[in-house]
Coordinates of C-alpha atoms and ligand atoms in Angstrom, one line a residue:
X14 CA -53.8 50.8 15.6
X15 CA -50.9 52.0 13.5
X16 CA -47.7 53.9 14.3
X17 CA -48.4 57.6 14.5
X18 CA -46.2 58.3 11.5
X19 CA -48.6 56.2 9.4
X20 CA -51.5 58.4 10.2
X21 CA -49.5 61.5 9.4
X22 CA -48.5 59.8 6.1
X23 CA -52.1 59.3 5.2
X24 CA -52.9 63.0 5.6
X25 CA -49.9 63.8 3.4
X26 CA -50.6 61.2 0.8
X27 CA -54.2 62.4 0.3
X28 CA -52.9 65.9 -0.5
X29 CA -50.0 64.6 -2.6
X30 CA -52.2 62.4 -4.8
X31 CA -54.5 65.3 -5.4
X32 CA -51.7 67.6 -6.4
X33 CA -49.6 65.2 -8.5
X34 CA -52.1 62.5 -9.6
X35 CA -50.1 60.9 -12.3
X36 CA -46.5 61.0 -11.1
X37 CA -44.6 58.0 -9.9
X38 CA -43.3 59.3 -6.6
X39 CA -40.8 58.1 -4.1
X40 CA -42.5 57.0 -0.9
X41 CA -42.9 59.5 1.9
X42 CA -40.9 59.2 5.0
X43 CA -42.0 60.8 8.2
X44 CA -39.2 61.0 10.7
X45 CA -39.0 62.1 14.3
X46 CA -38.0 65.7 14.6
X47 CA -34.4 66.0 15.7
X48 CA -35.1 69.2 17.7
X49 CA -38.4 70.3 19.2
X50 CA -38.0 73.7 17.4
X51 CA -38.6 71.7 14.2
X52 CA -41.9 70.3 15.4
X53 CA -42.8 66.8 16.4
X54 CA -42.1 65.1 13.0
X55 CA -40.5 66.1 9.7
X56 CA -40.5 65.0 6.1
X57 CA -38.0 65.6 3.3
X58 CA -40.6 64.4 0.7
X59 CA -40.4 67.6 -1.4
X60 CA -36.6 67.4 -1.7
X61 CA -36.7 63.6 -2.5
X62 CA -39.3 64.1 -5.3
X63 CA -38.4 67.5 -6.7
X64 CA -36.8 66.0 -9.8
X65 CA -39.8 63.8 -10.5
X66 CA -42.4 66.5 -9.9
X67 CA -40.3 69.2 -11.5
X68 CA -39.6 72.5 -9.6
X69 CA -38.0 73.9 -6.6
X70 CA -38.4 71.8 -3.5
X71 CA -39.4 74.7 -1.3
X72 CA -42.2 75.5 -3.8
X73 CA -43.3 71.9 -3.8
X74 CA -43.3 72.0 0.0
X75 CA -45.4 75.1 -0.1
X76 CA -48.0 73.5 -2.4
X77 CA -48.3 70.5 -0.1
X78 CA -48.6 72.6 3.0
X79 CA -51.3 74.7 1.4
X80 CA -53.2 71.7 0.2
X81 CA -53.1 70.0 3.6
X82 CA -54.2 73.2 5.4
X83 CA -55.4 72.8 8.9
X84 CA -58.7 71.1 8.3
X85 CA -57.8 67.8 9.9
X86 CA -57.7 66.5 13.4
X87 CA -54.0 65.7 13.5
X88 CA -52.0 68.7 12.4
X89 CA -51.8 71.9 14.3
X90 CA -49.4 73.6 11.9
X91 CA -46.8 72.9 9.2
X92 CA -43.7 74.9 8.6
X93 CA -41.2 74.9 5.7
X94 CA -37.6 74.9 6.7
X95 CA -34.2 75.0 4.9
X96 CA -34.1 73.7 1.4
X97 CA -37.6 72.2 1.6
X98 CA -38.2 70.2 4.8
X99 CA -41.7 70.2 6.2
X100 CA -41.9 70.5 9.9
X101 CA -45.0 68.9 11.4
X102 CA -46.6 70.1 14.6
X103 CA -49.4 67.8 15.9
X104 CA -52.4 68.9 17.8
X105 CA -52.3 68.3 21.6
X106 CA -55.7 66.7 21.6
X107 CA -54.6 64.3 18.9
X108 CA -51.5 63.3 20.8
X109 CA -53.6 62.8 23.9
X110 CA -56.1 60.6 22.1
X111 CA -53.4 58.5 20.5
X112 CA -51.7 57.9 23.8
X113 CA -54.9 57.0 25.6
X114 CA -55.6 54.3 23.0
X115 CA -52.0 53.0 23.0
X116 CA -52.2 50.2 25.4
X117 CA -55.7 49.1 24.8
X118 CA -55.4 48.5 21.0
X119 CA -53.0 46.2 19.3
X120 CA -50.4 47.7 17.0
X121 CA -50.4 46.7 13.4
X122 CA -47.3 47.0 11.2
X123 CA -48.9 47.0 7.7
X124 CA -45.6 47.9 6.1
X125 CA -44.0 44.6 6.9
X126 CA -44.1 41.4 5.0
X127 CA -44.9 39.1 7.9
X128 CA -45.9 36.1 5.8
X129 CA -44.4 32.8 6.8
X130 CA -42.3 31.7 9.7
X131 CA -39.3 33.4 11.3
X132 CA -37.1 30.7 12.7
X133 CA -34.9 31.9 15.4
X134 CA -32.0 29.5 16.4
X135 CA -30.6 30.5 19.8
X136 CA -29.2 29.4 23.1
X137 CA -28.1 26.0 21.6
X138 CA -25.8 24.7 24.3
X139 CA -23.7 21.5 23.9
X140 CA -25.1 18.6 25.9
X141 CA -23.6 17.3 29.1
X142 CA -22.1 20.5 30.1
X143 CA -23.7 23.1 32.4
X144 CA -24.5 26.4 30.8
X145 CA -22.0 29.1 31.5
X146 CA -21.8 32.8 31.0
X147 CA -20.9 32.3 27.3
X148 CA -24.5 31.0 26.7
X149 CA -26.1 34.0 28.3
X150 CA -26.0 36.4 25.3
X151 CA -27.3 34.0 22.7
X152 CA -30.2 33.0 25.0
X153 CA -31.2 36.5 26.1
X154 CA -30.7 38.3 22.8
X155 CA -32.4 35.4 21.0
X156 CA -35.4 35.6 23.3
X157 CA -35.7 39.3 22.9
X158 CA -35.5 39.0 19.1
X159 CA -38.3 36.5 19.3
X160 CA -40.5 38.7 21.5
X161 CA -39.8 41.8 19.2
X162 CA -40.8 39.8 16.1
X163 CA -43.9 38.5 17.7
X164 CA -44.9 42.1 18.6
X165 CA -44.3 43.2 15.0
X166 CA -46.8 40.5 13.9
X167 CA -44.5 37.8 12.7
X168 CA -45.0 34.1 13.4
X169 CA -41.9 32.9 15.1
X170 CA -40.5 29.5 15.8
X171 CA -37.9 29.4 18.6
X172 CA -35.5 26.5 18.0
X173 CA -32.9 25.4 20.5
X174 CA -30.3 23.8 18.2
X175 CA -28.7 21.8 21.0
X176 CA -25.3 20.2 20.4
X177 CA -26.3 16.6 21.0
X178 CA -24.2 14.8 18.4
X179 CA -20.4 14.8 18.4
X180 CA -17.2 13.2 19.5
X181 CA -17.9 14.1 23.2
X182 CA -20.4 11.2 23.5
X183 CA -17.8 8.4 23.0
X184 CA -15.7 9.9 25.7
X185 CA -18.7 10.4 28.0
X186 CA -19.8 6.8 27.6
X187 CA -16.3 5.6 28.5
X188 CA -16.1 8.0 31.4
X189 CA -19.6 7.0 32.6
X190 CA -18.8 3.3 32.7
X191 CA -15.3 3.7 34.2
X192 CA -15.4 6.5 36.7
X193 CA -19.0 7.5 37.6
X194 CA -19.7 8.1 41.2
X195 CA -23.3 6.9 41.5
X196 CA -24.2 9.0 44.5
X197 CA -22.8 12.2 43.1
X198 CA -24.6 11.4 39.8
X199 CA -27.9 11.1 41.6
X200 CA -27.5 14.4 43.4
X201 CA -26.3 16.4 40.4
X202 CA -26.1 14.3 37.2
X203 CA -24.7 17.0 34.9
X204 CA -22.0 18.0 37.3
X205 CA -20.9 14.4 37.6
X206 CA -20.9 14.0 33.8
X207 CA -18.7 17.1 33.6
X208 CA -16.4 15.5 36.1
X209 CA -16.1 12.2 34.3
X210 CA -15.5 14.1 31.0
X211 CA -12.6 15.9 32.6
X212 CA -11.4 12.7 34.1
X213 CA -11.4 11.2 30.6
X214 CA -9.2 14.0 29.2
X215 CA -6.7 13.6 32.1
X216 CA -6.5 9.8 31.7
X217 CA -6.3 9.8 28.0
X218 CA -3.2 12.0 28.1
X219 CA -1.3 9.0 29.7
X220 CA -3.3 6.4 27.9
X221 CA -4.0 7.3 24.2
X222 CA -5.7 3.9 23.7
X223 CA -8.7 5.5 25.5
X224 CA -9.3 7.7 22.5
X225 CA -9.6 4.7 20.3
X226 CA -12.0 3.2 22.7
X227 CA -14.1 6.4 22.7
X228 CA -14.1 6.4 18.9
X229 CA -15.4 2.8 18.9
X230 CA -18.2 3.7 21.4
X231 CA -19.2 6.7 19.3
X232 CA -19.3 4.5 16.2
X233 CA -21.4 2.0 18.1
X234 CA -23.8 4.8 19.2
X235 CA -24.1 6.1 15.6
X236 CA -24.8 2.6 14.4
X237 CA -27.7 2.3 16.8
X238 CA -26.2 0.2 19.6
X239 CA -29.0 -0.2 22.2
X240 CA -27.0 0.4 25.4
X241 CA -25.0 3.3 24.0
X242 CA -28.2 4.8 22.6
X243 CA -29.9 4.6 25.9
X244 CA -27.0 6.3 27.7
X245 CA -26.9 9.0 25.1
X246 CA -30.6 9.7 25.6
X247 CA -30.1 9.8 29.3
X248 CA -27.3 12.4 28.9
X249 CA -29.6 14.5 26.8
X250 CA -32.4 14.2 29.4
X251 CA -30.4 15.2 32.4
X252 CA -28.9 18.1 30.5
X253 CA -32.2 19.4 29.3
X254 CA -33.7 19.0 32.8
X255 CA -30.9 21.2 34.0
X256 CA -31.2 23.7 31.2
X257 CA -34.9 24.0 31.6
X258 CA -34.5 25.0 35.3
X259 CA -32.4 27.9 34.1
X260 CA -34.7 28.7 31.2
X261 CA -37.6 28.8 33.6
X262 CA -35.9 31.2 35.9
X263 CA -35.2 33.4 33.0
X264 CA -38.7 33.1 31.4
X265 CA -37.2 31.5 28.2
X266 CA -39.3 29.1 26.1
X267 CA -38.7 27.2 22.9
X268 CA -41.0 25.7 20.3
X269 CA -38.6 23.0 19.2
X270 CA -35.4 21.4 20.4
X271 CA -34.2 19.8 17.2
X272 CA -30.6 19.3 18.1
X273 CA -27.8 18.4 15.7
X274 CA -28.7 14.7 16.0
X275 CA -32.1 15.3 14.5
X276 CA -30.4 16.1 11.2
X277 CA -28.0 13.2 11.3
X278 CA -29.9 11.0 8.8
X279 CA -30.4 13.9 6.4
X280 CA -26.7 14.6 5.9
X281 CA -25.9 11.9 3.3
X282 CA -28.5 13.3 1.0
X283 CA -27.1 16.8 1.4
X284 CA -23.6 15.5 0.6
X285 CA -25.0 13.8 -2.5
X286 CA -26.6 17.0 -3.7
X287 CA -23.4 18.9 -3.1
X288 CA -21.4 16.3 -5.1
X289 CA -24.0 16.0 -7.9
X290 CA -24.0 19.8 -8.4
X291 CA -20.2 19.7 -8.5
X292 CA -19.9 21.9 -5.4
X293 CA -18.2 19.4 -3.1
X294 CA -15.0 17.8 -4.6
X295 CA -12.6 15.2 -3.3
X296 CA -9.5 16.7 -1.7
X297 CA -7.0 14.3 0.1
X298 CA -9.8 11.9 0.8
X299 CA -12.2 14.4 2.2
X300 CA -15.1 16.2 0.5
X301 CA -14.5 19.9 0.3
X302 CA -16.4 23.0 -1.0
X303 CA -14.1 25.6 -2.5
X304 CA -15.3 29.2 -2.9
X305 CA -14.7 31.8 -5.5
X306 CA -11.7 34.0 -4.8
X307 CA -13.9 37.1 -4.5
X308 CA -15.9 35.4 -1.7
X309 CA -12.7 35.5 0.5
X310 CA -13.7 32.3 2.4
X311 CA -11.6 29.3 3.5
X312 CA -12.6 26.0 1.8
X313 CA -15.2 24.2 3.8
X314 CA -14.9 20.5 4.6
X315 CA -18.3 18.8 4.5
X316 CA -17.2 15.2 5.0
X317 CA -14.0 14.0 6.7
X318 CA -11.7 11.3 5.3
X319 CA -13.2 8.8 7.8
X320 CA -16.7 9.5 6.5
X321 CA -17.8 11.7 9.4
X322 CA -19.9 14.8 8.7
X323 CA -19.1 18.2 10.2
X324 CA -20.8 21.1 11.9
X325 CA -21.3 22.8 8.5
X326 CA -22.8 19.7 7.0
X327 CA -25.4 19.6 9.8
X328 CA -26.2 23.3 9.4
X329 CA -26.7 22.8 5.6
X330 CA -29.0 19.9 6.4
X331 CA -30.8 22.1 8.9
X332 CA -31.5 24.7 6.3
X333 CA -32.8 22.0 3.9
X334 CA -35.1 20.6 6.6
X335 CA -36.5 24.0 7.5
X336 CA -37.0 24.9 3.8
X337 CA -39.0 21.7 3.3
X338 CA -41.0 21.9 6.5
X339 CA -41.8 25.5 7.0
X340 CA -42.9 28.4 4.9
X341 CA -39.8 30.4 5.7
X342 CA -39.9 34.2 6.0
X343 CA -36.3 34.2 7.3
X344 CA -33.8 32.3 9.4
X345 CA -32.1 34.1 12.3
X346 CA -29.1 32.6 14.1
X347 CA -27.5 33.9 17.3
X348 CA -24.0 33.0 18.3
X349 CA -20.9 34.8 19.5
X350 CA -18.5 36.5 17.1
X351 CA -16.2 33.5 16.8
X352 CA -18.6 31.7 14.5
X353 CA -18.8 34.4 11.9
X354 CA -16.8 32.4 9.3
X355 CA -18.8 29.3 9.8
X356 CA -22.0 31.1 9.1
X357 CA -20.6 32.9 6.1
X358 CA -19.4 29.6 4.7
X359 CA -22.5 27.6 5.0
X360 CA -24.8 30.5 4.0
X361 CA -22.7 30.8 0.8
X362 CA -23.0 27.0 0.2
X363 CA -26.8 27.1 0.5
X364 CA -26.8 30.0 -2.0
X365 CA -24.6 28.0 -4.4
X366 CA -27.2 25.2 -4.0
X367 CA -29.8 27.7 -5.3
X368 CA -31.8 27.7 -2.1
X369 CA -33.3 31.1 -2.0
X370 CA -33.8 31.8 1.7
X371 CA -33.1 34.9 3.7
X372 CA -30.7 34.1 6.5
X373 CA -29.2 36.4 9.1
X374 CA -26.4 35.6 11.5
X375 CA -26.6 37.9 14.6
X376 CA -23.3 37.7 16.3
X377 CA -22.3 39.4 19.5
X378 CA -19.1 40.1 21.4
X379 CA -18.0 38.1 24.4
X380 CA -18.9 38.9 28.0
X381 CA -16.1 39.4 30.6
X382 CA -15.8 40.5 34.2
X383 CA -13.7 43.6 34.8
X384 CA -12.3 42.4 38.2
X385 CA -12.2 38.7 37.3
X386 CA -13.0 38.0 41.0
X387 CA -16.1 36.1 40.3
X388 CA -14.5 34.0 37.5
X389 CA -11.5 32.8 39.5
X390 CA -13.5 31.7 42.5
X391 CA -14.7 28.4 41.0
X392 CA -12.0 27.7 38.4
X393 CA -12.3 28.9 34.9
X394 CA -15.9 29.3 34.0
X395 CA -18.9 31.2 35.5
X396 CA -21.9 29.0 35.4
X397 CA -25.2 30.6 34.5
X398 CA -26.8 29.4 37.7
X399 CA -24.1 31.0 39.8
X400 CA -24.5 34.3 37.9
X401 CA -28.3 34.3 38.5
X402 CA -27.9 33.3 42.1
X403 CA -25.3 36.1 42.7
X404 CA -27.6 38.6 41.0
X405 CA -30.5 37.6 43.2
X406 CA -28.3 37.7 46.3
X407 CA -27.1 41.2 45.6
X408 CA -30.6 42.4 44.7
X409 CA -31.8 41.1 48.0
X410 CA -29.2 43.1 49.9
X411 CA -30.4 46.2 48.1
X412 CA -34.0 45.5 48.9
X413 CA -33.3 44.8 52.6
X414 CA -31.7 48.2 52.7
X415 CA -34.4 50.1 50.8
X416 CA -37.5 48.4 51.9
X417 CA -36.9 46.3 55.1
X418 CA -40.6 46.1 56.0
X419 CA -41.6 43.8 53.2
X420 CA -42.3 40.2 54.0
X421 CA -39.5 37.6 53.3
X422 CA -41.5 36.0 50.6
X423 CA -42.0 39.3 48.8
X424 CA -38.4 40.2 49.2
X425 CA -37.4 36.9 47.8
X426 CA -39.7 37.3 44.8
X427 CA -38.6 40.8 44.1
X428 CA -34.9 39.9 44.4
X429 CA -35.3 37.2 41.7
X430 CA -37.1 39.6 39.3
X431 CA -34.6 42.4 39.9
X432 CA -31.5 40.2 39.9
X433 CA -32.4 38.3 36.7
X434 CA -33.8 41.5 35.1
X435 CA -30.6 43.4 35.8
X436 CA -28.4 40.7 34.3
X437 CA -30.5 40.5 31.2
X438 CA -30.7 44.3 30.8
X439 CA -26.9 44.7 31.3
X440 CA -26.6 42.5 28.2
X441 CA -29.4 43.8 26.1
X442 CA -28.6 47.5 26.7
X443 CA -25.2 47.2 25.0
X444 CA -24.4 47.5 21.4
X445 CA -24.4 43.7 20.8
X446 CA -21.3 43.7 18.8
X447 CA -19.1 45.2 21.5
X448 CA -17.5 43.1 24.2
X449 CA -19.3 43.4 27.5
X450 CA -17.5 44.2 30.7
X451 CA -19.8 43.0 33.4
X452 CA -19.8 45.0 36.7
X453 CA -22.3 44.2 39.4
X454 CA -22.4 47.7 40.9
X455 CA -23.4 49.1 37.6
X456 CA -25.8 46.4 36.7
X457 CA -27.8 46.5 40.0
X458 CA -27.8 50.3 40.4
X459 CA -31.2 51.9 40.9
X460 CA -30.0 54.8 38.9
X461 CA -28.9 55.2 35.3
X462 CA -29.5 52.9 32.4
X463 CA -30.3 49.7 34.3
X464 CA -33.3 47.3 34.7
X465 CA -33.8 48.2 38.5
X466 CA -34.1 51.9 37.6
X467 CA -36.9 51.1 35.0
X468 CA -38.5 48.5 37.3
X469 CA -38.4 51.1 40.1
X470 CA -40.0 53.8 37.9
X471 CA -42.8 51.3 37.1
X472 CA -43.3 50.4 40.7
X473 CA -43.4 54.1 41.6
X474 CA -46.3 54.7 39.2
X475 CA -48.1 51.7 40.6
X476 CA -47.9 53.3 44.0
X477 CA -49.2 56.6 42.7
X478 CA -52.1 54.8 41.2
X479 CA -52.8 53.0 44.4
X480 CA -52.8 56.3 46.4
X481 CA -55.1 57.8 43.8
X482 CA -57.4 54.8 44.1
X483 CA -57.5 55.2 47.9
X484 CA -58.7 58.8 47.2
X485 CA -61.4 57.4 44.9
X486 CA -59.7 58.7 41.7
X487 CA -59.6 56.0 39.0
X488 CA -59.2 56.5 35.3
X489 CA -62.0 55.2 33.1
X490 CA -62.6 54.8 29.3
X491 CA -63.9 58.4 29.3
X492 CA -60.8 59.9 30.9
X493 CA -59.1 62.4 28.5
X494 CA -55.6 63.6 28.3
X495 CA -55.5 67.4 28.5
X496 CA -52.1 68.8 28.0
X497 CA -51.4 71.8 30.1
X498 CA -47.7 72.0 30.3
X499 CA -44.7 71.7 27.9
X500 CA -43.1 69.0 30.0
X501 CA -46.3 67.1 29.9
X502 CA -46.6 67.4 26.2
X503 CA -43.0 66.3 25.8
X504 CA -43.7 63.0 27.7
X505 CA -46.9 62.4 25.8
X506 CA -45.2 62.9 22.4
X507 CA -42.4 60.6 23.5
X508 CA -44.9 57.9 24.4
X509 CA -46.3 57.9 20.8
X510 CA -42.9 56.8 19.6
X511 CA -42.9 53.4 21.3
X512 CA -44.1 51.3 18.4
X513 CA -41.6 52.9 16.1
X514 CA -38.8 52.1 18.5
X515 CA -39.9 48.5 18.6
X516 CA -39.8 48.4 14.8
X517 CA -36.3 49.9 14.7
X518 CA -35.0 47.5 17.4
X519 CA -36.5 44.6 15.5
X520 CA -35.4 45.6 12.0
X521 CA -31.8 46.1 13.1
X522 CA -31.8 43.2 15.7
X523 CA -30.7 45.7 18.3
X524 CA -32.6 45.5 21.5
X525 CA -30.4 48.3 22.9
X526 CA -32.5 50.8 20.8
X527 CA -35.4 49.7 22.9
X528 CA -33.5 49.9 26.2
X529 CA -32.3 53.4 25.3
X530 CA -35.9 54.4 24.6
X531 CA -37.2 53.0 27.8
X532 CA -34.5 54.6 29.8
X533 CA -35.3 58.0 28.2
X534 CA -39.0 57.4 28.9
X535 CA -38.4 56.7 32.6
X536 CA -36.3 59.8 32.8
X537 CA -38.9 61.9 31.1
X538 CA -41.6 60.5 33.4
X539 CA -39.5 61.5 36.5
X540 CA -39.0 65.0 35.1
X541 CA -42.8 65.2 34.4
X542 CA -43.7 64.0 37.9
X543 CA -41.4 66.5 39.5
X544 CA -42.8 69.4 37.5
X545 CA -46.4 68.3 37.2
X546 CA -47.8 66.9 40.5
X547 CA -50.7 64.5 40.1
X548 CA -52.6 63.8 43.3
X549 CA -53.1 67.4 44.5
X550 CA -54.9 68.6 41.4
X551 CA -58.4 69.3 40.3
X552 CA -60.2 66.2 38.9
X553 CA -59.7 67.0 35.2
X554 CA -55.9 67.5 35.5
X555 CA -55.5 64.8 38.1
X556 CA -57.2 62.1 36.0
X557 CA -55.4 63.3 32.8
X558 CA -52.0 63.0 34.5
X559 CA -53.0 59.8 36.1
X560 CA -53.8 58.5 32.6
X561 CA -50.4 59.7 31.3
X562 CA -48.7 58.0 34.2
X563 CA -50.7 54.8 33.6
X564 CA -49.8 54.7 29.9
X565 CA -46.1 55.3 30.8
X566 CA -46.1 52.4 33.2
X567 CA -47.8 50.2 30.7
X568 CA -45.3 51.0 28.0
X569 CA -42.5 50.4 30.5
X570 CA -44.0 47.1 31.3
X571 CA -44.6 46.1 27.7
X572 CA -41.1 47.3 26.7
X573 CA -39.4 45.4 29.5
X574 CA -41.5 42.4 28.6
X575 CA -40.2 42.6 25.0
X576 CA -36.8 42.3 26.5
X577 CA -37.9 39.3 28.7
X578 CA -37.7 41.4 31.9
X579 CA -40.4 41.3 34.5
X580 CA -41.8 44.1 36.7
X581 CA -43.1 44.1 40.2
X582 CA -45.6 46.5 41.8
X583 CA -43.5 47.2 44.8
X584 CA -39.8 47.1 45.4
Ligands
LIG137 N1 -24.0 24.4 19.7 C1 -23.3 25.5 19.1 C2 -22.3 26.0 20.1 O1 -22.4 25.8 21.3 C3 -24.2 26.6 18.7 C4 -25.2 26.3 17.6 C5 -25.7 27.5 16.9 N2 -26.7 27.2 15.9 C6 -26.4 26.6 14.7 N3 -27.4 26.3 13.9 N4 -25.2 26.4 14.3 O2 -21.3 26.6 19.7

């Protein structure tokens, strides 16, 4: 099925084609009415096209309104407002019918060009370090973007562009051989690797010759030395094992894990192309790309004096690989705000190379704790695992208090869903470009714009359905929505907007547009439920309201799922 606006558009376009058959008109836009006085939807079509059609926009609006009339099953009435707006009031039955179909049929976004692959590059931690709070946003927002794009009908490829190639490996190899505590390594390999890495930094301060040794080991690794290569692979394996544990907990999956090393052999050819096209030039022994003054970008080094390639070179090679191996619709990258210049530089270079590919860098602000308590406890960083554990622990405390009679297993399960969900939602519900101040009490609140509030609203509807079922009242394919009340109509109309909100969130890469919608939806449902009781009604009303409740729950579930957040039936 289509977005409701598309069906309204069809009605309008039939009338418009009849009235103005041979005019080349600007496309019609149906927008959500800003105030219920102005109907459910509005269009400014008459104003947009008055020059082309010729005539006063109000008069054009009148012509359209008369042509459409009321002989269709969608429109209850049309009104002309201001300089030529058309206010659109839909029929109650139509709204009811639309909502009852909403979760049984798949949405199609015929207006989008979904051809090809959307490659989404996110999470992308650097190997041999545990993930910390800094990796959270890329991982979570990237996953939400993937889910939104899948819903919109795109084919996505989720790529974890892990940092598995760099100077840290020489140091790690030395550290591993010199200072590894075997027992500790067996227990928690990545923690021990972090420790020997720190040890290296300390020791090399007093003994700079260690840095030379590390460089030698790195060179050996890059030249294919067997032992070093095996160690390097082991480092990657233990790191990915650790990351996958966290990804599993967060419901995050990837299609590919082509890390930086994957592109290593492709970099010389990229450099050649840059040199051949006169884009990279020699500068103090290095190869550098200089930009036009108007681009306002710093020169970009693509090969160092010692022959080593850089982060930008690997990203250019990555674009080339993707261009040659996929039918690219667009490339989407997610990192924090500090990498903006890097992306501007290498995007520009690929343009200068004449590679015509749409690329978007979605950057976000950094997450901080207001009180700093959590961050100081264990040194300088907050590991992702600690964050998830703390979320779960705190959720468990709330559940113990609210619902002590649940079994331990169920409490534990709910706590994980609520804790992880709350953390994700706290991130996704913010404007992604602002810095986030993370406060547990806000994040885990059962009120306000939080995941637990939405999850709770969902669970509440499940319990209403269960009670209805115990009374023998179950909705079937024949159940109809009959709108009796203004508040009821308000909720039903709002439900029809879900696919439009998903589109908006996807097009702007702003999951917070969807969280705002879901929050409003839950609030509207609670208002509805207070004003329009369900279970004590006559069958027709009872089942109709039960159907509205069911669709609300299903939209909440689908919406949260698009954000990578789970629901539970009881909490
Ligand atoms: N590994 C990088 C980091 O931790 C992020 C990589 C982002 N993706 C990319 N294609 N550059 O900062």
